[in-house]
Amino acid sequence: MKILGIESSCDECAAAVVEDGRRVLSNVVATQIPFHAAYNGVVPEIASRMHTEWISGVTREALSKAGLRVEDIEGVAATAHPGLLGSLLVGLTFAKTFAWARRLPFIAVDHMLAHLYASRLTPDEPEPYPFLGLLVSGGHSIICRVDGFDDITVLGTTIDDAVGEAFDKVAKYYRLGYPGGIVIDRLAQSGDSDAFHFPLPNLHKGNRRYDVSYSGLKTAVINQLEQFRTPGKEPVPANIAASFQKTAVEILLRSLFRAAADTGLTTVVAGGGVAANSYLRARLAERKDLRCVFPPLELCGDNGAMIAGLGWQYLARGERSPFSVTASARVRAFKRRYP
Ligand code: KG4
Ligand code: ZN
């Protein structure tokens, strides 16, 4: 079954065709980065306007790259939450309209569950459930137990900023470029990660055991830099980037490794923009006792393939979303259950 997946939750206007939930026939991502770069962050009004202008063309390109016609599509999936409301509404409404016009089954899906699904879009044998999920993006940092594509239990989450958001804010403050994650990742490669020793949050007790926090690190890097400098080491941008990145990843890994030890789960499946981080990947690769699965780089960030793949899972189970389904910026009550 060939599913068209539409993703427009933030600044990527994306459409893809995936067959039977696994085989990516096309995956088109039109990024708006150059249009937001001048503001060092996504401007919601610009994002939704650009989605409106681009969504038809991007979908047409996804069909043509897959060598398909509109009539070949057998189902439609779109992101309904979480994300920027105006942006979500464009993709969701487009997808609903496409499905309605073609009399096709339609399904609205959750963006973070789709990130988690991205690693299954490869020819490799998919990881058997249960496993630990590490969902790290610009809006979320979630450590969870995964028992099925739509069955996850949140073990830990951020109590303030998301990890990707911390990368973005540090990059913005030091004018390193936009988007911050990839810029810091690159810059850090020529930096000394021992140039600064930033503090780690103290969150290892009770039900905070697997939670993470980034506001302390962000404040240290932005407002108290000198205080954490190693004597004799230069406060140059590459050193700031490397030291920040090391601490940001350490914060995630401390909670993740604690969750692995406590649950006895030995497989970790990552997803989301920050799963592209080279230092995070290297650190996880060092753990020979854990099997760590990452999506291919092009499927870490936002894309339509993960939406189509996840959508197929629901459609194959006979589920459909009503056309009355609407977008929501946040996922309600996701503290320990998600979505
Ligand atoms: O999943 P995503 O594309 O969009 C959201 O759902 O938020 O994630 C975007 C986030 C941004 O904060 C971006 O800076 C971060 O992922 N990111 C990275 C890297 N590439 C993207 N963070 C660290 N290292 C990277 N290589
Ligand atoms: Zn995302």
PDB file of C-alpha atoms in Angstrom, residues 6 135 142 200 216 219 248 258 279 281 305 313 315 336:
ATOM      1  CA  ILE A   6       2.857  15.128   4.671  1.00  0.00           C
ATOM      2  CA  LEU A 135      13.566  11.191  21.199  1.00  0.00           C
ATOM      3  CA  ILE A 142      12.110  12.085  25.831  1.00  0.00           C
ATOM      4  CA  LEU A 200      25.422  18.836  35.275  1.00  0.00           C
ATOM      5  CA  GLY A 216      21.254  25.464  33.926  1.00  0.00           C
ATOM      6  CA  THR A 219      22.709  29.866  31.638  1.00  0.00           C
ATOM      7  CA  ALA A 248      24.583  18.501  26.647  1.00  0.00           C
ATOM      8  CA  ARG A 258      20.236   4.897  34.234  1.00  0.00           C
ATOM      9  CA  TYR A 279      29.251  13.226  19.306  1.00  0.00           C
ATOM     10  CA  ARG A 281      26.442   8.809  18.048  1.00  0.00           C
ATOM     11  CA  ALA A 305       8.693   9.458   5.056  1.00  0.00           C
ATOM     12  CA  GLN A 313       0.903   1.104  10.601  1.00  0.00           C
ATOM     13  CA  LEU A 315      -4.087   2.217   8.357  1.00  0.00           C
ATOM     14  CA  ARG A 336       4.287  10.057  31.709  1.00  0.00           C
TER      15      ARG A 336
END
